[in-house]
PDB file of N, CA, C and O in Angstrom:
ATOM      1  N   MET Z   1      15.060  24.205  13.113  1.00  0.00           N
ATOM      2  CA  MET Z   1      14.014  23.232  12.891  1.00  0.00           C
ATOM      3  C   MET Z   1      13.195  23.664  11.678  1.00  0.00           C
ATOM      4  O   MET Z   1      12.811  24.820  11.560  1.00  0.00           O
ATOM      5  N   ASP Z   2      12.937  22.744  10.777  1.00  0.00           N
ATOM      6  CA  ASP Z   2      12.163  23.042   9.583  1.00  0.00           C
ATOM      7  C   ASP Z   2      10.692  23.166   9.933  1.00  0.00           C
ATOM      8  O   ASP Z   2      10.162  22.427  10.757  1.00  0.00           O
ATOM      9  N   ASP Z   3      10.035  24.092   9.274  1.00  0.00           N
ATOM     10  CA  ASP Z   3       8.594  24.180   9.467  1.00  0.00           C
ATOM     11  C   ASP Z   3       7.901  23.251   8.467  1.00  0.00           C
ATOM     12  O   ASP Z   3       8.542  22.621   7.623  1.00  0.00           O
ATOM     13  N   LEU Z   4       6.601  23.146   8.564  1.00  0.00           N
ATOM     14  CA  LEU Z   4       5.847  22.211   7.740  1.00  0.00           C
ATOM     15  C   LEU Z   4       5.958  22.551   6.254  1.00  0.00           C
ATOM     16  O   LEU Z   4       6.069  21.660   5.413  1.00  0.00           O
ATOM     17  N   GLY Z   5       5.962  23.822   5.913  1.00  0.00           N
ATOM     18  CA  GLY Z   5       6.068  24.230   4.516  1.00  0.00           C
ATOM     19  C   GLY Z   5       7.364  23.771   3.867  1.00  0.00           C
ATOM     20  O   GLY Z   5       7.373  23.306   2.726  1.00  0.00           O
ATOM     21  N   ASN Z   6       8.460  23.892   4.590  1.00  0.00           N
ATOM     22  CA  ASN Z   6       9.746  23.446   4.051  1.00  0.00           C
ATOM     23  C   ASN Z   6       9.797  21.936   3.895  1.00  0.00           C
ATOM     24  O   ASN Z   6      10.331  21.426   2.910  1.00  0.00           O
ATOM     25  N   ARG Z   7       9.233  21.208   4.852  1.00  0.00           N
ATOM     26  CA  ARG Z   7       9.238  19.751   4.752  1.00  0.00           C
ATOM     27  C   ARG Z   7       8.402  19.280   3.568  1.00  0.00           C
ATOM     28  O   ARG Z   7       8.790  18.353   2.854  1.00  0.00           O
ATOM     29  N   VAL Z   8       7.250  19.916   3.351  1.00  0.00           N
ATOM     30  CA  VAL Z   8       6.408  19.548   2.202  1.00  0.00           C
ATOM     31  C   VAL Z   8       7.121  19.890   0.899  1.00  0.00           C
ATOM     32  O   VAL Z   8       7.104  19.108  -0.057  1.00  0.00           O
ATOM     33  N   PHE Z   9       7.784  21.048   0.851  1.00  0.00           N
ATOM     34  CA  PHE Z   9       8.514  21.436  -0.356  1.00  0.00           C
ATOM     35  C   PHE Z   9       9.622  20.432  -0.683  1.00  0.00           C
ATOM     36  O   PHE Z   9       9.760  20.007  -1.822  1.00  0.00           O
ATOM     37  N   TYR Z  10      10.401  20.041   0.320  1.00  0.00           N
ATOM     38  CA  TYR Z  10      11.469  19.077   0.080  1.00  0.00           C
ATOM     39  C   TYR Z  10      10.918  17.707  -0.289  1.00  0.00           C
ATOM     40  O   TYR Z  10      11.504  16.981  -1.080  1.00  0.00           O
ATOM     41  N   TRP Z  11       9.775  17.349   0.293  1.00  0.00           N
ATOM     42  CA  TRP Z  11       9.157  16.060  -0.037  1.00  0.00           C
ATOM     43  C   TRP Z  11       8.667  16.054  -1.472  1.00  0.00           C
ATOM     44  O   TRP Z  11       8.792  15.063  -2.171  1.00  0.00           O
ATOM     45  N   LEU Z  12       8.114  17.181  -1.937  1.00  0.00           N
ATOM     46  CA  LEU Z  12       7.576  17.252  -3.291  1.00  0.00           C
ATOM     47  C   LEU Z  12       8.647  17.481  -4.355  1.00  0.00           C
ATOM     48  O   LEU Z  12       8.368  17.336  -5.541  1.00  0.00           O
ATOM     49  N   THR Z  13       9.848  17.843  -3.968  1.00  0.00           N
ATOM     50  CA  THR Z  13      10.908  17.998  -4.967  1.00  0.00           C
ATOM     51  C   THR Z  13      11.509  16.661  -5.367  1.00  0.00           C
ATOM     52  O   THR Z  13      12.193  16.577  -6.384  1.00  0.00           O
ATOM     53  N   ASP Z  14      11.261  15.614  -4.585  1.00  0.00           N
ATOM     54  CA  ASP Z  14      11.729  14.279  -4.939  1.00  0.00           C
ATOM     55  C   ASP Z  14      10.771  13.695  -5.983  1.00  0.00           C
ATOM     56  O   ASP Z  14       9.569  13.608  -5.772  1.00  0.00           O
ATOM     57  N   GLU Z  15      11.306  13.309  -7.118  1.00  0.00           N
ATOM     58  CA  GLU Z  15      10.483  12.813  -8.229  1.00  0.00           C
ATOM     59  C   GLU Z  15       9.755  11.524  -7.893  1.00  0.00           C
ATOM     60  O   GLU Z  15       8.657  11.272  -8.381  1.00  0.00           O
ATOM     61  N   THR Z  16      10.361  10.696  -7.062  1.00  0.00           N
ATOM     62  CA  THR Z  16       9.711   9.441  -6.671  1.00  0.00           C
ATOM     63  C   THR Z  16       8.432   9.720  -5.904  1.00  0.00           C
ATOM     64  O   THR Z  16       7.397   9.093  -6.153  1.00  0.00           O
ATOM     65  N   ASN Z  17       8.486  10.664  -4.990  1.00  0.00           N
ATOM     66  CA  ASN Z  17       7.293  11.002  -4.202  1.00  0.00           C
ATOM     67  C   ASN Z  17       6.191  11.584  -5.071  1.00  0.00           C
ATOM     68  O   ASN Z  17       5.015  11.269  -4.877  1.00  0.00           O
ATOM     69  N   VAL Z  18       6.549  12.427  -6.017  1.00  0.00           N
ATOM     70  CA  VAL Z  18       5.553  13.025  -6.899  1.00  0.00           C
ATOM     71  C   VAL Z  18       4.908  11.957  -7.778  1.00  0.00           C
ATOM     72  O   VAL Z  18       3.691  11.950  -7.982  1.00  0.00           O
ATOM     73  N   THR Z  19       5.709  11.024  -8.278  1.00  0.00           N
ATOM     74  CA  THR Z  19       5.166   9.939  -9.099  1.00  0.00           C
ATOM     75  C   THR Z  19       4.219   9.064  -8.293  1.00  0.00           C
ATOM     76  O   THR Z  19       3.133   8.703  -8.776  1.00  0.00           O
ATOM     77  N   ILE Z  20       4.599   8.732  -7.072  1.00  0.00           N
ATOM     78  CA  ILE Z  20       3.727   7.933  -6.210  1.00  0.00           C
ATOM     79  C   ILE Z  20       2.434   8.682  -5.901  1.00  0.00           C
ATOM     80  O   ILE Z  20       1.340   8.104  -5.902  1.00  0.00           O
ATOM     81  N   LEU Z  21       2.528   9.965  -5.643  1.00  0.00           N
ATOM     82  CA  LEU Z  21       1.347  10.777  -5.355  1.00  0.00           C
ATOM     83  C   LEU Z  21       0.403  10.834  -6.551  1.00  0.00           C
ATOM     84  O   LEU Z  21      -0.814  10.657  -6.408  1.00  0.00           O
ATOM     85  N   LEU Z  22       0.948  11.041  -7.745  1.00  0.00           N
ATOM     86  CA  LEU Z  22       0.106  11.098  -8.944  1.00  0.00           C
ATOM     87  C   LEU Z  22      -0.501   9.734  -9.271  1.00  0.00           C
ATOM     88  O   LEU Z  22      -1.664   9.645  -9.687  1.00  0.00           O
ATOM     89  N   PHE Z  23       0.266   8.665  -9.077  1.00  0.00           N
ATOM     90  CA  PHE Z  23      -0.276   7.332  -9.306  1.00  0.00           C
ATOM     91  C   PHE Z  23      -1.383   7.022  -8.301  1.00  0.00           C
ATOM     92  O   PHE Z  23      -2.404   6.422  -8.650  1.00  0.00           O
ATOM     93  N   GLY Z  24      -1.197   7.426  -7.055  1.00  0.00           N
ATOM     94  CA  GLY Z  24      -2.242   7.243  -6.044  1.00  0.00           C
ATOM     95  C   GLY Z  24      -3.502   8.015  -6.389  1.00  0.00           C
ATOM     96  O   GLY Z  24      -4.625   7.528  -6.185  1.00  0.00           O
ATOM     97  N   LEU Z  25      -3.347   9.220  -6.938  1.00  0.00           N
ATOM     98  CA  LEU Z  25      -4.502  10.002  -7.379  1.00  0.00           C
ATOM     99  C   LEU Z  25      -5.233   9.296  -8.504  1.00  0.00           C
ATOM    100  O   LEU Z  25      -6.472   9.245  -8.525  1.00  0.00           O
ATOM    101  N   THR Z  26      -4.496   8.716  -9.421  1.00  0.00           N
ATOM    102  CA  THR Z  26      -5.109   7.983 -10.526  1.00  0.00           C
ATOM    103  C   THR Z  26      -5.883   6.772 -10.023  1.00  0.00           C
ATOM    104  O   THR Z  26      -7.010   6.521 -10.464  1.00  0.00           O
ATOM    105  N   VAL Z  27      -5.292   6.025  -9.108  1.00  0.00           N
ATOM    106  CA  VAL Z  27      -5.975   4.857  -8.541  1.00  0.00           C
ATOM    107  C   VAL Z  27      -7.221   5.285  -7.786  1.00  0.00           C
ATOM    108  O   VAL Z  27      -8.275   4.643  -7.890  1.00  0.00           O
ATOM    109  N   LEU Z  28      -7.136   6.374  -7.047  1.00  0.00           N
ATOM    110  CA  LEU Z  28      -8.293   6.874  -6.298  1.00  0.00           C
ATOM    111  C   LEU Z  28      -9.426   7.291  -7.231  1.00  0.00           C
ATOM    112  O   LEU Z  28     -10.595   6.953  -6.994  1.00  0.00           O
ATOM    113  N   LEU Z  29      -9.103   8.008  -8.298  1.00  0.00           N
ATOM    114  CA  LEU Z  29     -10.129   8.456  -9.243  1.00  0.00           C
ATOM    115  C   LEU Z  29     -10.779   7.290  -9.972  1.00  0.00           C
ATOM    116  O   LEU Z  29     -12.012   7.206 -10.066  1.00  0.00           O
ATOM    117  N   SER Z  30      -9.972   6.377 -10.480  1.00  0.00           N
ATOM    118  CA  SER Z  30     -10.549   5.262 -11.219  1.00  0.00           C
ATOM    119  C   SER Z  30     -11.271   4.293 -10.286  1.00  0.00           C
ATOM    120  O   SER Z  30     -12.316   3.735 -10.650  1.00  0.00           O
ATOM    121  N   GLY Z  31     -10.765   4.099  -9.093  1.00  0.00           N
ATOM    122  CA  GLY Z  31     -11.441   3.242  -8.124  1.00  0.00           C
ATOM    123  C   GLY Z  31     -12.776   3.807  -7.678  1.00  0.00           C
ATOM    124  O   GLY Z  31     -13.753   3.064  -7.523  1.00  0.00           O
ATOM    125  N   SER Z  32     -12.839   5.115  -7.482  1.00  0.00           N
ATOM    126  CA  SER Z  32     -14.114   5.714  -7.096  1.00  0.00           C
ATOM    127  C   SER Z  32     -15.127   5.634  -8.229  1.00  0.00           C
ATOM    128  O   SER Z  32     -16.325   5.451  -7.981  1.00  0.00           O
ATOM    129  N   SER Z  33     -14.671   5.728  -9.461  1.00  0.00           N
ATOM    130  CA  SER Z  33     -15.575   5.559 -10.589  1.00  0.00           C
ATOM    131  C   SER Z  33     -16.132   4.144 -10.634  1.00  0.00           C
ATOM    132  O   SER Z  33     -17.322   3.934 -10.878  1.00  0.00           O
ATOM    133  N   LEU Z  34     -15.276   3.167 -10.376  1.00  0.00           N
ATOM    134  CA  LEU Z  34     -15.707   1.771 -10.372  1.00  0.00           C
ATOM    135  C   LEU Z  34     -16.696   1.498  -9.241  1.00  0.00           C
ATOM    136  O   LEU Z  34     -17.713   0.819  -9.440  1.00  0.00           O
ATOM    137  N   VAL Z  35     -16.425   2.034  -8.069  1.00  0.00           N
ATOM    138  CA  VAL Z  35     -17.335   1.853  -6.934  1.00  0.00           C
ATOM    139  C   VAL Z  35     -18.678   2.509  -7.219  1.00  0.00           C
ATOM    140  O   VAL Z  35     -19.739   1.921  -6.946  1.00  0.00           O
ATOM    141  N   LEU Z  36     -18.670   3.703  -7.772  1.00  0.00           N
ATOM    142  CA  LEU Z  36     -19.927   4.368  -8.116  1.00  0.00           C
ATOM    143  C   LEU Z  36     -20.715   3.580  -9.152  1.00  0.00           C
ATOM    144  O   LEU Z  36     -21.944   3.517  -9.097  1.00  0.00           O
ATOM    145  N   TYR Z  37     -20.027   2.969 -10.089  1.00  0.00           N
ATOM    146  CA  TYR Z  37     -20.704   2.167 -11.109  1.00  0.00           C
ATOM    147  C   TYR Z  37     -21.406   0.964 -10.488  1.00  0.00           C
ATOM    148  O   TYR Z  37     -22.551   0.657 -10.816  1.00  0.00           O
ATOM    149  N   PHE Z  38     -20.716   0.279  -9.580  1.00  0.00           N
ATOM    150  CA  PHE Z  38     -21.313  -0.907  -8.976  1.00  0.00           C
ATOM    151  C   PHE Z  38     -22.408  -0.566  -7.965  1.00  0.00           C
ATOM    152  O   PHE Z  38     -23.305  -1.370  -7.732  1.00  0.00           O
ATOM    153  N   LEU Z  39     -22.339   0.608  -7.364  1.00  0.00           N
ATOM    154  CA  LEU Z  39     -23.357   0.990  -6.381  1.00  0.00           C
ATOM    155  C   LEU Z  39     -24.602   1.599  -7.016  1.00  0.00           C
ATOM    156  O   LEU Z  39     -25.645   1.669  -6.362  1.00  0.00           O
ATOM    157  N   SER Z  40     -24.498   2.036  -8.267  1.00  0.00           N
ATOM    158  CA  SER Z  40     -25.652   2.666  -8.901  1.00  0.00           C
ATOM    159  C   SER Z  40     -26.641   1.609  -9.378  1.00  0.00           C
ATOM    160  O   SER Z  40     -26.286   0.467  -9.656  1.00  0.00           O
ATOM    161  N   SER Z  41     -27.898   2.005  -9.451  1.00  0.00           N
ATOM    162  CA  SER Z  41     -28.928   1.069  -9.913  1.00  0.00           C
ATOM    163  C   SER Z  41     -28.949   0.976 -11.437  1.00  0.00           C
ATOM    164  O   SER Z  41     -29.485   0.018 -11.988  1.00  0.00           O
ATOM    165  N   GLN Z  42     -28.379   1.968 -12.107  1.00  0.00           N
ATOM    166  CA  GLN Z  42     -28.318   1.942 -13.567  1.00  0.00           C
ATOM    167  C   GLN Z  42     -27.190   1.016 -14.010  1.00  0.00           C
ATOM    168  O   GLN Z  42     -26.233   0.800 -13.292  1.00  0.00           O
ATOM    169  N   ARG Z  43     -27.295   0.480 -15.188  1.00  0.00           N
ATOM    170  CA  ARG Z  43     -26.233  -0.357 -15.720  1.00  0.00           C
ATOM    171  C   ARG Z  43     -25.514   0.329 -16.879  1.00  0.00           C
ATOM    172  O   ARG Z  43     -25.013  -0.306 -17.784  1.00  0.00           O
ATOM    173  N   SER Z  44     -25.497   1.644 -16.822  1.00  0.00           N
ATOM    174  CA  SER Z  44     -24.713   2.418 -17.776  1.00  0.00           C
ATOM    175  C   SER Z  44     -23.978   3.501 -16.993  1.00  0.00           C
ATOM    176  O   SER Z  44     -24.412   3.912 -15.920  1.00  0.00           O
ATOM    177  N   ALA Z  45     -22.868   3.921 -17.533  1.00  0.00           N
ATOM    178  CA  ALA Z  45     -22.040   4.906 -16.842  1.00  0.00           C
ATOM    179  C   ALA Z  45     -22.706   6.273 -16.837  1.00  0.00           C
ATOM    180  O   ALA Z  45     -23.286   6.705 -17.836  1.00  0.00           O
ATOM    181  N   THR Z  46     -22.633   6.945 -15.697  1.00  0.00           N
ATOM    182  CA  THR Z  46     -23.182   8.299 -15.593  1.00  0.00           C
ATOM    183  C   THR Z  46     -22.093   9.305 -15.960  1.00  0.00           C
ATOM    184  O   THR Z  46     -20.938   8.948 -16.195  1.00  0.00           O
ATOM    185  N   ARG Z  47     -22.466  10.559 -15.987  1.00  0.00           N
ATOM    186  CA  ARG Z  47     -21.493  11.605 -16.333  1.00  0.00           C
ATOM    187  C   ARG Z  47     -20.394  11.717 -15.287  1.00  0.00           C
ATOM    188  O   ARG Z  47     -19.241  11.980 -15.615  1.00  0.00           O
ATOM    189  N   VAL Z  48     -20.747  11.518 -14.032  1.00  0.00           N
ATOM    190  CA  VAL Z  48     -19.747  11.609 -12.970  1.00  0.00           C
ATOM    191  C   VAL Z  48     -18.715  10.494 -13.115  1.00  0.00           C
ATOM    192  O   VAL Z  48     -17.503  10.742 -13.030  1.00  0.00           O
ATOM    193  N   GLU Z  49     -19.178   9.282 -13.336  1.00  0.00           N
ATOM    194  CA  GLU Z  49     -18.256   8.150 -13.505  1.00  0.00           C
ATOM    195  C   GLU Z  49     -17.372   8.343 -14.725  1.00  0.00           C
ATOM    196  O   GLU Z  49     -16.167   8.082 -14.685  1.00  0.00           O
ATOM    197  N   PHE Z  50     -17.969   8.795 -15.818  1.00  0.00           N
ATOM    198  CA  PHE Z  50     -17.200   9.039 -17.027  1.00  0.00           C
ATOM    199  C   PHE Z  50     -16.187  10.161 -16.803  1.00  0.00           C
ATOM    200  O   PHE Z  50     -15.035  10.079 -17.252  1.00  0.00           O
ATOM    201  N   GLY Z  51     -16.590  11.205 -16.096  1.00  0.00           N
ATOM    202  CA  GLY Z  51     -15.674  12.308 -15.796  1.00  0.00           C
ATOM    203  C   GLY Z  51     -14.509  11.877 -14.927  1.00  0.00           C
ATOM    204  O   GLY Z  51     -13.370  12.321 -15.131  1.00  0.00           O
ATOM    205  N   LEU Z  52     -14.775  11.008 -13.949  1.00  0.00           N
ATOM    206  CA  LEU Z  52     -13.692  10.491 -13.111  1.00  0.00           C
ATOM    207  C   LEU Z  52     -12.696   9.677 -13.933  1.00  0.00           C
ATOM    208  O   LEU Z  52     -11.483   9.780 -13.733  1.00  0.00           O
ATOM    209  N   LEU Z  53     -13.206   8.870 -14.854  1.00  0.00           N
ATOM    210  CA  LEU Z  53     -12.313   8.077 -15.700  1.00  0.00           C
ATOM    211  C   LEU Z  53     -11.491   8.955 -16.641  1.00  0.00           C
ATOM    212  O   LEU Z  53     -10.304   8.711 -16.860  1.00  0.00           O
ATOM    213  N   ILE Z  54     -12.123   9.975 -17.217  1.00  0.00           N
ATOM    214  CA  ILE Z  54     -11.391  10.887 -18.103  1.00  0.00           C
ATOM    215  C   ILE Z  54     -10.310  11.633 -17.326  1.00  0.00           C
ATOM    216  O   ILE Z  54      -9.182  11.811 -17.811  1.00  0.00           O
ATOM    217  N   THR Z  55     -10.622  12.044 -16.100  1.00  0.00           N
ATOM    218  CA  THR Z  55      -9.629  12.730 -15.272  1.00  0.00           C
ATOM    219  C   THR Z  55      -8.484  11.798 -14.921  1.00  0.00           C
ATOM    220  O   THR Z  55      -7.312  12.204 -14.938  1.00  0.00           O
ATOM    221  N   ALA Z  56      -8.785  10.537 -14.607  1.00  0.00           N
ATOM    222  CA  ALA Z  56      -7.732   9.563 -14.308  1.00  0.00           C
ATOM    223  C   ALA Z  56      -6.832   9.355 -15.526  1.00  0.00           C
ATOM    224  O   ALA Z  56      -5.604   9.269 -15.389  1.00  0.00           O
ATOM    225  N   MET Z  57      -7.431   9.271 -16.709  1.00  0.00           N
ATOM    226  CA  MET Z  57      -6.620   9.116 -17.920  1.00  0.00           C
ATOM    227  C   MET Z  57      -5.781  10.360 -18.171  1.00  0.00           C
ATOM    228  O   MET Z  57      -4.641  10.267 -18.639  1.00  0.00           O
ATOM    229  N   GLY Z  58      -6.313  11.529 -17.865  1.00  0.00           N
ATOM    230  CA  GLY Z  58      -5.549  12.765 -18.013  1.00  0.00           C
ATOM    231  C   GLY Z  58      -4.349  12.812 -17.081  1.00  0.00           C
ATOM    232  O   GLY Z  58      -3.261  13.236 -17.472  1.00  0.00           O
ATOM    233  N   VAL Z  59      -4.535  12.356 -15.848  1.00  0.00           N
ATOM    234  CA  VAL Z  59      -3.412  12.312 -14.901  1.00  0.00           C
ATOM    235  C   VAL Z  59      -2.357  11.319 -15.376  1.00  0.00           C
ATOM    236  O   VAL Z  59      -1.157  11.589 -15.293  1.00  0.00           O
ATOM    237  N   LEU Z  60      -2.782  10.162 -15.888  1.00  0.00           N
ATOM    238  CA  LEU Z  60      -1.825   9.189 -16.414  1.00  0.00           C
ATOM    239  C   LEU Z  60      -1.060   9.746 -17.616  1.00  0.00           C
ATOM    240  O   LEU Z  60       0.143   9.524 -17.758  1.00  0.00           O
ATOM    241  N   PHE Z  61      -1.751  10.469 -18.481  1.00  0.00           N
ATOM    242  CA  PHE Z  61      -1.088  11.088 -19.631  1.00  0.00           C
ATOM    243  C   PHE Z  61      -0.074  12.127 -19.159  1.00  0.00           C
ATOM    244  O   PHE Z  61       1.053  12.186 -19.676  1.00  0.00           O
ATOM    245  N   TYR Z  62      -0.438  12.914 -18.153  1.00  0.00           N
ATOM    246  CA  TYR Z  62       0.492  13.890 -17.592  1.00  0.00           C
ATOM    247  C   TYR Z  62       1.709  13.198 -16.987  1.00  0.00           C
ATOM    248  O   TYR Z  62       2.841  13.652 -17.153  1.00  0.00           O
ATOM    249  N   MET Z  63       1.466  12.084 -16.281  1.00  0.00           N
ATOM    250  CA  MET Z  63       2.585  11.335 -15.699  1.00  0.00           C
ATOM    251  C   MET Z  63       3.519  10.804 -16.782  1.00  0.00           C
ATOM    252  O   MET Z  63       4.738  10.806 -16.611  1.00  0.00           O
ATOM    253  N   THR Z  64       2.949  10.350 -17.887  1.00  0.00           N
ATOM    254  CA  THR Z  64       3.767   9.846 -18.988  1.00  0.00           C
ATOM    255  C   THR Z  64       4.639  10.952 -19.564  1.00  0.00           C
ATOM    256  O   THR Z  64       5.844  10.768 -19.777  1.00  0.00           O
ATOM    257  N   LEU Z  65       4.057  12.112 -19.798  1.00  0.00           N
ATOM    258  CA  LEU Z  65       4.846  13.233 -20.320  1.00  0.00           C
ATOM    259  C   LEU Z  65       5.875  13.708 -19.317  1.00  0.00           C
ATOM    260  O   LEU Z  65       7.012  14.023 -19.680  1.00  0.00           O
ATOM    261  N   ARG Z  66       5.507  13.756 -18.074  1.00  0.00           N
ATOM    262  CA  ARG Z  66       6.407  14.241 -17.020  1.00  0.00           C
ATOM    263  C   ARG Z  66       7.598  13.295 -16.860  1.00  0.00           C
ATOM    264  O   ARG Z  66       8.737  13.737 -16.739  1.00  0.00           O
ATOM    265  N   ASN Z  67       7.352  11.995 -16.876  1.00  0.00           N
ATOM    266  CA  ASN Z  67       8.451  11.046 -16.677  1.00  0.00           C
ATOM    267  C   ASN Z  67       9.320  10.900 -17.919  1.00  0.00           C
ATOM    268  O   ASN Z  67      10.455  10.472 -17.819  1.00  0.00           O
ATOM    269  N   ARG Z  68       8.810  11.245 -19.076  1.00  0.00           N
ATOM    270  CA  ARG Z  68       9.622  11.195 -20.301  1.00  0.00           C
ATOM    271  C   ARG Z  68      10.607  12.333 -20.369  1.00  0.00           C
ATOM    272  O   ARG Z  68      11.673  12.206 -20.953  1.00  0.00           O
ATOM    273  N   THR Z  69      10.275  13.470 -19.765  1.00  0.00           N
ATOM    274  CA  THR Z  69      11.130  14.648 -19.880  1.00  0.00           C
ATOM    275  C   THR Z  69      12.239  14.655 -18.846  1.00  0.00           C
ATOM    276  O   THR Z  69      13.211  15.379 -19.011  1.00  0.00           O
ATOM    277  N   PHE Z  70      12.135  13.857 -17.783  1.00  0.00           N
ATOM    278  CA  PHE Z  70      13.167  13.863 -16.748  1.00  0.00           C
ATOM    279  C   PHE Z  70      14.082  12.682 -16.872  1.00  0.00           C
ATOM    280  O   PHE Z  70      13.834  11.670 -17.328  1.00  0.00           O
TER     281      PHE Z  70
END
């Protein structure tokens, strides 16, 4: 019987799963930035919102490089 570590390793070796996971992270980061923007009383982006967007763009750039090499 496989333990949890082996199952996670085999799940993460599949490129489709890794791509879905990274895309989900990007959606989560950009969505949280959007929610924070609409919930704030200011009508300009804060450092946290800007940082979340920059991180989401960084993950997308990494996904682009990763999918080009395989």
